[in-house]
PDB file of C-alpha atoms and ligand atoms in Angstrom:
ATOM      1  CA  MET B   1     231.625 107.365 149.592  1.00 79.00           C
ATOM      2  CA  ASN B   2     231.941 104.732 152.546  1.00 88.00           C
ATOM      3  CA  CYS B   3     228.534 103.264 153.020  1.00 95.00           C
ATOM      4  CA  LEU B   4     227.592 100.197 154.604  1.00 97.00           C
ATOM      5  CA  ILE B   5     224.875  98.092 153.373  1.00 98.00           C
ATOM      6  CA  ARG B   6     222.788  95.352 155.074  1.00 98.00           C
ATOM      7  CA  THR B   7     219.313  94.086 155.505  1.00 98.00           C
ATOM      8  CA  GLU B   8     216.928  96.451 156.762  1.00 98.00           C
ATOM      9  CA  THR B   9     214.716  96.295 159.835  1.00 98.00           C
ATOM     10  CA  SER B  10     211.120  97.356 161.049  1.00 98.00           C
ATOM     11  CA  LEU B  11     213.429 100.502 162.370  1.00 97.00           C
ATOM     12  CA  ASP B  12     214.079 101.724 159.276  1.00 98.00           C
ATOM     13  CA  TYR B  13     210.678 101.808 157.818  1.00 98.00           C
ATOM     14  CA  GLU B  14     209.866 105.394 158.576  1.00 97.00           C
ATOM     15  CA  ARG B  15     213.510 106.594 156.927  1.00 98.00           C
ATOM     16  CA  VAL B  16     213.430 104.252 154.300  1.00 98.00           C
ATOM     17  CA  ARG B  17     210.569 106.188 153.158  1.00 97.00           C
ATOM     18  CA  GLU B  18     211.448 109.732 152.899  1.00 97.00           C
ATOM     19  CA  VAL B  19     214.223 108.370 151.175  1.00 98.00           C
ATOM     20  CA  ILE B  20     212.033 106.762 148.592  1.00 97.00           C
ATOM     21  CA  LYS B  21     209.818 109.712 148.839  1.00 96.00           C
ATOM     22  CA  SER B  22     212.686 111.622 147.964  1.00 96.00           C
ATOM     23  CA  ALA B  23     214.358 110.041 144.863  1.00 96.00           C
ATOM     24  CA  PHE B  24     210.852 109.495 142.832  1.00 94.00           C
ATOM     25  CA  TYR B  25     208.584 111.915 144.370  1.00 89.00           C
ATOM     26  CA  ARG B  26     206.724 113.950 141.101  1.00 86.00           C
ATOM     27  CA  GLU B  27     204.484 116.369 141.780  1.00 82.00           C
ATOM     28  CA  GLY B  28     201.335 115.513 140.661  1.00 77.00           C
ATOM     29  CA  LYS B  29     202.323 111.932 140.570  1.00 75.00           C
ATOM     30  CA  ASP B  30     199.438 109.551 142.000  1.00 73.00           C
ATOM     31  CA  SER B  31     199.048 109.895 145.217  1.00 75.00           C
ATOM     32  CA  GLU B  32     198.109 106.474 146.185  1.00 73.00           C
ATOM     33  CA  PHE B  33     199.925 104.271 143.639  1.00 81.00           C
ATOM     34  CA  ASN B  34     203.848 105.074 143.771  1.00 92.00           C
ATOM     35  CA  GLU B  35     207.113 103.354 144.808  1.00 95.00           C
ATOM     36  CA  TRP B  36     207.036 104.081 148.508  1.00 95.00           C
ATOM     37  CA  SER B  37     203.274 102.805 148.981  1.00 94.00           C
ATOM     38  CA  LEU B  38     204.313 100.088 146.990  1.00 96.00           C
ATOM     39  CA  VAL B  39     206.965  99.225 149.466  1.00 97.00           C
ATOM     40  CA  ASP B  40     204.433  99.283 151.806  1.00 97.00           C
ATOM     41  CA  ARG B  41     202.973  96.686 150.287  1.00 96.00           C
ATOM     42  CA  ILE B  42     205.124  94.729 149.489  1.00 98.00           C
ATOM     43  CA  ARG B  43     206.790  94.760 153.264  1.00 98.00           C
ATOM     44  CA  ASP B  44     202.792  93.340 154.568  1.00 97.00           C
ATOM     45  CA  SER B  45     202.562  91.042 152.233  1.00 98.00           C
ATOM     46  CA  LYS B  46     203.872  87.287 152.222  1.00 98.00           C
ATOM     47  CA  TYR B  47     205.491  88.374 149.203  1.00 98.00           C
ATOM     48  CA  TYR B  48     208.245  90.589 151.407  1.00 98.00           C
ATOM     49  CA  ILE B  49     211.855  89.109 151.114  1.00 98.00           C
ATOM     50  CA  ASN B  50     213.824  90.761 154.016  1.00 98.00           C
ATOM     51  CA  ASP B  51     217.164  89.238 153.448  1.00 98.00           C
ATOM     52  CA  ILE B  52     216.920  91.100 149.870  1.00 98.00           C
ATOM     53  CA  SER B  53     215.955  94.419 151.195  1.00 98.00           C
ATOM     54  CA  LEU B  54     219.038  96.378 151.476  1.00 98.00           C
ATOM     55  CA  VAL B  55     219.533 100.013 152.890  1.00 98.00           C
ATOM     56  CA  ALA B  56     222.513 101.788 152.330  1.00 98.00           C
ATOM     57  CA  GLU B  57     223.417 103.614 155.670  1.00 98.00           C
ATOM     58  CA  PHE B  58     226.219 106.473 155.963  1.00 97.00           C
ATOM     59  CA  GLU B  59     227.550 107.806 158.896  1.00 95.00           C
ATOM     60  CA  GLY B  60     224.528 106.247 160.470  1.00 95.00           C
ATOM     61  CA  ASN B  61     221.916 108.029 158.617  1.00 97.00           C
ATOM     62  CA  ILE B  62     220.061 105.482 154.991  1.00 98.00           C
ATOM     63  CA  VAL B  63     220.463 107.312 152.569  1.00 98.00           C
ATOM     64  CA  GLY B  64     219.786 104.249 149.995  1.00 98.00           C
ATOM     65  CA  HIS B  65     217.191 101.594 149.724  1.00 98.00           C
ATOM     66  CA  ILE B  66     216.717  98.398 147.418  1.00 98.00           C
ATOM     67  CA  LEU B  67     213.915  95.284 147.336  1.00 98.00           C
ATOM     68  CA  PHE B  68     213.622  92.360 145.229  1.00 98.00           C
ATOM     69  CA  THR B  69     210.558  90.426 144.993  1.00 98.00           C
ATOM     70  CA  GLN B  70     209.781  87.395 142.963  1.00 98.00           C
ATOM     71  CA  MET B  71     208.935  87.320 139.451  1.00 98.00           C
ATOM     72  CA  LYS B  72     207.351  84.700 137.147  1.00 98.00           C
ATOM     73  CA  VAL B  73     207.925  84.906 133.591  1.00 98.00           C
ATOM     74  CA  ASN B  74     204.871  82.972 131.575  1.00 98.00           C
ATOM     75  CA  ASN B  75     204.310  81.615 128.284  1.00 97.00           C
ATOM     76  CA  GLU B  76     201.805  79.135 127.187  1.00 96.00           C
ATOM     77  CA  ASN B  77     203.327  76.296 128.174  1.00 96.00           C
ATOM     78  CA  ASN B  78     205.433  76.750 131.346  1.00 97.00           C
ATOM     79  CA  SER B  79     205.958  79.349 134.306  1.00 98.00           C
ATOM     80  CA  TYR B  80     209.397  79.956 134.967  1.00 98.00           C
ATOM     81  CA  ASN B  81     210.799  81.695 138.852  1.00 98.00           C
ATOM     82  CA  SER B  82     212.990  85.266 138.145  1.00 98.00           C
ATOM     83  CA  LEU B  83     213.644  87.857 140.664  1.00 98.00           C
ATOM     84  CA  ALA B  84     212.559  91.426 140.114  1.00 98.00           C
ATOM     85  CA  LEU B  85     214.386  94.490 141.144  1.00 98.00           C
ATOM     86  CA  ALA B  86     212.502  97.638 141.795  1.00 98.00           C
ATOM     87  CA  PRO B  87     212.370  99.943 143.360  1.00 97.00           C
ATOM     88  CA  VAL B  88     215.869 100.724 144.000  1.00 98.00           C
ATOM     89  CA  SER B  89     216.347 104.717 145.294  1.00 98.00           C
ATOM     90  CA  VAL B  90     219.109 107.308 146.543  1.00 98.00           C
ATOM     91  CA  HIS B  91     218.228 110.396 148.511  1.00 98.00           C
ATOM     92  CA  LYS B  92     218.585 113.347 146.554  1.00 97.00           C
ATOM     93  CA  ASP B  93     220.699 114.565 148.251  1.00 97.00           C
ATOM     94  CA  TYR B  94     223.533 111.849 148.133  1.00 97.00           C
ATOM     95  CA  GLN B  95     222.768 110.417 143.827  1.00 97.00           C
ATOM     96  CA  LYS B  96     225.379 109.950 141.933  1.00 96.00           C
ATOM     97  CA  LYS B  97     227.924 109.463 144.395  1.00 97.00           C
ATOM     98  CA  GLY B  98     227.960 105.662 143.472  1.00 96.00           C
ATOM     99  CA  ILE B  99     225.634 104.329 146.076  1.00 97.00           C
ATOM    100  CA  GLY B 100     223.489 103.347 143.391  1.00 97.00           C
ATOM    101  CA  LYS B 101     226.100 100.727 142.127  1.00 97.00           C
ATOM    102  CA  LEU B 102     227.011  99.450 145.958  1.00 98.00           C
ATOM    103  CA  LEU B 103     223.623  98.666 146.456  1.00 98.00           C
ATOM    104  CA  VAL B 104     222.649  97.194 143.036  1.00 98.00           C
ATOM    105  CA  ARG B 105     225.663  95.270 143.191  1.00 98.00           C
ATOM    106  CA  SER B 106     225.130  94.204 146.593  1.00 98.00           C
ATOM    107  CA  GLY B 107     221.687  93.069 145.616  1.00 98.00           C
ATOM    108  CA  ILE B 108     222.792  90.681 142.673  1.00 98.00           C
ATOM    109  CA  GLU B 109     225.378  89.206 145.513  1.00 98.00           C
ATOM    110  CA  LYS B 110     223.107  88.471 147.829  1.00 98.00           C
ATOM    111  CA  ALA B 111     220.293  86.940 145.396  1.00 98.00           C
ATOM    112  CA  LYS B 112     223.204  84.512 143.644  1.00 98.00           C
ATOM    113  CA  GLU B 113     223.900  83.714 147.458  1.00 98.00           C
ATOM    114  CA  LEU B 114     219.828  83.624 148.337  1.00 97.00           C
ATOM    115  CA  GLY B 115     220.075  80.662 145.334  1.00 98.00           C
ATOM    116  CA  TYR B 116     217.882  82.644 143.015  1.00 98.00           C
ATOM    117  CA  ARG B 117     218.657  82.161 138.796  1.00 98.00           C
ATOM    118  CA  SER B 118     218.354  85.611 137.579  1.00 98.00           C
ATOM    119  CA  ILE B 119     216.920  89.451 137.419  1.00 98.00           C
ATOM    120  CA  ILE B 120     214.961  91.641 135.707  1.00 98.00           C
ATOM    121  CA  VAL B 121     215.007  95.178 135.750  1.00 98.00           C
ATOM    122  CA  MET B 122     212.679  97.855 134.320  1.00 97.00           C
ATOM    123  CA  GLY B 123     214.620 101.307 134.300  1.00 96.00           C
ATOM    124  CA  HIS B 124     216.916 103.182 132.645  1.00 93.00           C
ATOM    125  CA  PRO B 125     219.136 101.321 129.845  1.00 92.00           C
ATOM    126  CA  GLU B 126     222.256 103.331 130.577  1.00 93.00           C
ATOM    127  CA  TYR B 127     221.677 102.761 134.014  1.00 95.00           C
ATOM    128  CA  TYR B 128     221.538  98.915 134.045  1.00 96.00           C
ATOM    129  CA  THR B 129     223.869  97.959 131.204  1.00 95.00           C
ATOM    130  CA  LYS B 130     226.466  98.581 133.496  1.00 95.00           C
ATOM    131  CA  PHE B 131     225.721  95.669 136.001  1.00 97.00           C
ATOM    132  CA  GLY B 132     225.873  93.305 133.254  1.00 97.00           C
ATOM    133  CA  PHE B 133     222.257  93.126 132.476  1.00 98.00           C
ATOM    134  CA  THR B 134     220.568  92.775 128.899  1.00 97.00           C
ATOM    135  CA  LEU B 135     217.666  93.422 127.109  1.00 97.00           C
ATOM    136  CA  ALA B 136     215.192  91.351 128.059  1.00 98.00           C
ATOM    137  CA  SER B 137     213.480  91.375 123.867  1.00 97.00           C
ATOM    138  CA  LYS B 138     217.049  89.347 123.349  1.00 96.00           C
ATOM    139  CA  TYR B 139     215.367  86.451 125.381  1.00 97.00           C
ATOM    140  CA  HIS B 140     211.922  86.759 124.238  1.00 97.00           C
ATOM    141  CA  ILE B 141     211.135  88.403 128.050  1.00 98.00           C
ATOM    142  CA  GLY B 142     208.623  91.148 128.007  1.00 98.00           C
ATOM    143  CA  THR B 143     206.012  92.937 129.456  1.00 97.00           C
ATOM    144  CA  THR B 144     203.506  91.936 126.822  1.00 96.00           C
ATOM    145  CA  SER B 145     204.118  88.968 124.082  1.00 94.00           C
ATOM    146  CA  ASP B 146     205.858  91.274 121.385  1.00 95.00           C
ATOM    147  CA  PHE B 147     208.961  91.165 123.276  1.00 95.00           C
ATOM    148  CA  ASN B 148     209.722  94.758 121.766  1.00 94.00           C
ATOM    149  CA  ASP B 149     210.246  96.274 125.248  1.00 97.00           C
ATOM    150  CA  LYS B 150     213.553  98.875 125.318  1.00 96.00           C
ATOM    151  CA  CYS B 151     213.632  99.488 129.218  1.00 97.00           C
ATOM    152  CA  LEU B 152     213.573  95.561 130.403  1.00 98.00           C
ATOM    153  CA  PHE B 153     217.271  94.577 131.481  1.00 98.00           C
ATOM    154  CA  GLY B 154     217.922  91.012 132.431  1.00 98.00           C
ATOM    155  CA  LEU B 155     220.450  89.582 134.531  1.00 98.00           C
ATOM    156  CA  ASP B 156     221.793  86.103 134.853  1.00 98.00           C
ATOM    157  CA  LEU B 157     223.072  84.677 137.580  1.00 98.00           C
ATOM    158  CA  VAL B 158     223.457  80.939 136.767  1.00 98.00           C
ATOM    159  CA  ASP B 159     224.708  81.614 133.291  1.00 97.00           C
ATOM    160  CA  GLY B 160     222.513  80.006 130.862  1.00 97.00           C
ATOM    161  CA  GLU B 161     219.503  81.097 132.596  1.00 98.00           C
ATOM    162  CA  LEU B 162     217.528  83.592 130.888  1.00 98.00           C
ATOM    163  CA  SER B 163     218.364  81.576 127.572  1.00 97.00           C
ATOM    164  CA  ARG B 164     216.342  78.502 129.155  1.00 97.00           C
ATOM    165  CA  ILE B 165     213.466  80.871 130.160  1.00 97.00           C
ATOM    166  CA  SER B 166     210.736  83.055 128.268  1.00 97.00           C
ATOM    167  CA  GLY B 167     207.598  84.764 128.528  1.00 98.00           C
ATOM    168  CA  VAL B 168     205.731  87.795 129.946  1.00 98.00           C
ATOM    169  CA  ILE B 169     206.584  88.824 132.903  1.00 98.00           C
ATOM    170  CA  GLN B 170     204.343  89.397 136.112  1.00 98.00           C
ATOM    171  CA  TYR B 171     205.089  90.870 139.068  1.00 98.00           C
ATOM    172  CA  CYS B 172     204.128  90.042 142.484  1.00 98.00           C
ATOM    173  CA  PRO B 173     200.545  90.912 143.665  1.00 97.00           C
ATOM    174  CA  PRO B 174     201.724  94.461 145.318  1.00 97.00           C
ATOM    175  CA  PHE B 175     202.669  95.601 142.024  1.00 97.00           C
ATOM    176  CA  TYR B 176     198.959  95.625 140.449  1.00 95.00           C
ATOM    177  CA  ASN B 177     195.871  97.411 141.337  1.00 90.00           C
ATOM    178  CA  GLU B 178     192.454  96.306 141.755  1.00 88.00           C
ATOM    179  CA  GLU B 179     191.955  96.061 137.672  1.00 90.00           C
ATOM    180  CA  GLY B 180     195.116  94.780 137.183  1.00 90.00           C
ATOM    181  CA  GLU B 181     196.930  97.367 136.029  1.00 90.00           C
ATOM    182  CA  LEU B 182     200.908  97.428 136.513  1.00 90.00           C
ATOM    183  CA  ILE B 183     201.268 100.813 139.011  1.00 85.00           C
TER     184      ILE B 183
HETATM  185  C1  LIG K 201     218.576 105.134 139.776  1.00 66.34           C
HETATM  186  C2  LIG K 201     219.605 106.048 140.774  1.00 66.34           C
HETATM  187  C3  LIG K 201     219.031 104.273 141.698  1.00 66.34           C
HETATM  188  C4  LIG K 201     220.973 105.626 140.824  1.00 66.34           C
HETATM  189  O1  LIG K 201     221.739 105.886 142.094  1.00 66.34           O
HETATM  190  P1  LIG K 201     223.058 106.701 142.265  1.00 66.34           P
HETATM  191  O2  LIG K 201     223.547 106.693 144.316  1.00 66.34           O
HETATM  192  O3  LIG K 201     222.382 108.469 142.452  1.00 66.34           O
HETATM  193  O4  LIG K 201     224.212 105.809 141.023  1.00 66.34           O
HETATM  194  P2  LIG K 201     225.304 105.563 140.953  1.00 66.34           P
HETATM  195  O5  LIG K 201     226.163 106.983 141.733  1.00 66.34           O
HETATM  196  O6  LIG K 201     225.254 104.455 141.977  1.00 66.34           O
HETATM  197  O7  LIG K 201     225.679 105.823 139.721  1.00 66.34           O
HETATM  198  C5  LIG K 201     226.335 104.802 138.865  1.00 66.34           C
HETATM  199  C6  LIG K 201     226.305 105.585 137.399  1.00 66.34           C
HETATM  200  O8  LIG K 201     224.817 105.365 137.252  1.00 66.34           O
HETATM  201  C7  LIG K 201     224.862 106.669 136.737  1.00 66.34           C
HETATM  202  N1  LIG K 201     223.687 106.837 136.874  1.00 66.34           N
HETATM  203  C8  LIG K 201     223.258 107.149 137.700  1.00 66.34           C
HETATM  204  N2  LIG K 201     221.466 107.664 137.477  1.00 66.34           N
HETATM  205  C9  LIG K 201     221.836 107.143 136.370  1.00 66.34           C
HETATM  206  C10 LIG K 201     220.766 107.487 136.019  1.00 66.34           C
HETATM  207  N3  LIG K 201     219.511 108.065 135.873  1.00 66.34           N
HETATM  208  N4  LIG K 201     220.773 107.080 134.478  1.00 66.34           N
HETATM  209  C11 LIG K 201     221.536 107.020 133.811  1.00 66.34           C
HETATM  210  N5  LIG K 201     222.549 106.895 134.846  1.00 66.34           N
HETATM  211  C12 LIG K 201     222.553 107.225 136.116  1.00 66.34           C
HETATM  212  C13 LIG K 201     226.237 108.061 137.049  1.00 66.34           C
HETATM  213  O9  LIG K 201     226.359 108.805 136.439  1.00 66.34           O
HETATM  214  C14 LIG K 201     227.182 106.987 137.478  1.00 66.34           C
HETATM  215  O10 LIG K 201     228.230 106.750 135.968  1.00 66.34           O
HETATM  216  P3  LIG K 201     229.728 105.992 136.260  1.00 66.34           P
HETATM  217  O11 LIG K 201     229.611 104.852 136.779  1.00 66.34           O
HETATM  218  O12 LIG K 201     229.790 105.849 134.698  1.00 66.34           O
HETATM  219  O13 LIG K 201     230.124 107.059 137.004  1.00 66.34           O
HETATM  220  C15 LIG K 201     218.828 107.032 142.126  1.00 66.34           C
HETATM  221  O14 LIG K 201     219.840 107.963 141.045  1.00 66.34           O
HETATM  222  C16 LIG K 201     217.970 107.572 142.082  1.00 66.34           C
HETATM  223  O15 LIG K 201     217.018 107.134 143.378  1.00 66.34           O
HETATM  224  N6  LIG K 201     217.116 107.885 141.399  1.00 66.34           N
HETATM  225  C17 LIG K 201     215.538 107.987 141.255  1.00 66.34           C
HETATM  226  C18 LIG K 201     214.804 106.825 141.741  1.00 66.34           C
HETATM  227  C19 LIG K 201     215.242 106.171 140.529  1.00 66.34           C
HETATM  228  O16 LIG K 201     215.196 106.173 139.199  1.00 66.34           O
HETATM  229  N7  LIG K 201     215.225 104.688 140.073  1.00 66.34           N
HETATM  230  C20 LIG K 201     215.444 103.786 139.117  1.00 66.34           C
HETATM  231  C21 LIG K 201     214.304 103.419 139.203  1.00 66.34           C
HETATM  232  S1  LIG K 201     214.834 102.273 137.379  1.00 66.34           S
END
């Protein structure tokens, strides 16, 4: 599909919300803590990075969205910077046509351009390995210090970066509820 990938503007927010909702909506899912309100919270915070919040436009209509935020990887001695890929969404009527691939690839290129050193994502193993992501547990990077996550992946943007860092991931604050739980 011939899609234009570009950075989002405030004029896109409403349509982007529909796209995210269409991709992630599940009956009975938490009405307050979901991917579309997560994106709203990020945009309302100082953690929003407009340069790397991208939309896919097809025939003038927004059909996909991807957003990255800075993330920390912490161990007892150090805290490292990385970049979290989350969420990525393609409108349900446009899935499996290569749009997600375009968004992820463009996001990776943009992240490199902006000087980020690595990307971390939680998601489907078969999907992210297509882009060169490998299991984060291999580098002792995890959601807990057990480092046995099966759905957490990392990608080097600078050679050897993930081998240099290790620890427990910490998303930016909009990802957590008041109890400090990842939502
Ligand atoms: C996941 C998502 C972003 C992928 O976008 P998409 O445009 O449908 O995917 P693409 O057409 O670019 O697919 C690229 C490849 O991944 C595969 N793929 C797509 N969705 C997949 C999934 N959920 N699991 C595994 N593989 C998947 C495709 O079959 C395709 O394989 P190929 O390259 O061998 O042909 C989209 O389906 C979506 O919004 N899903 C709901 C929300 C979601 O789960 N987001 C990701 C959170 S981790």
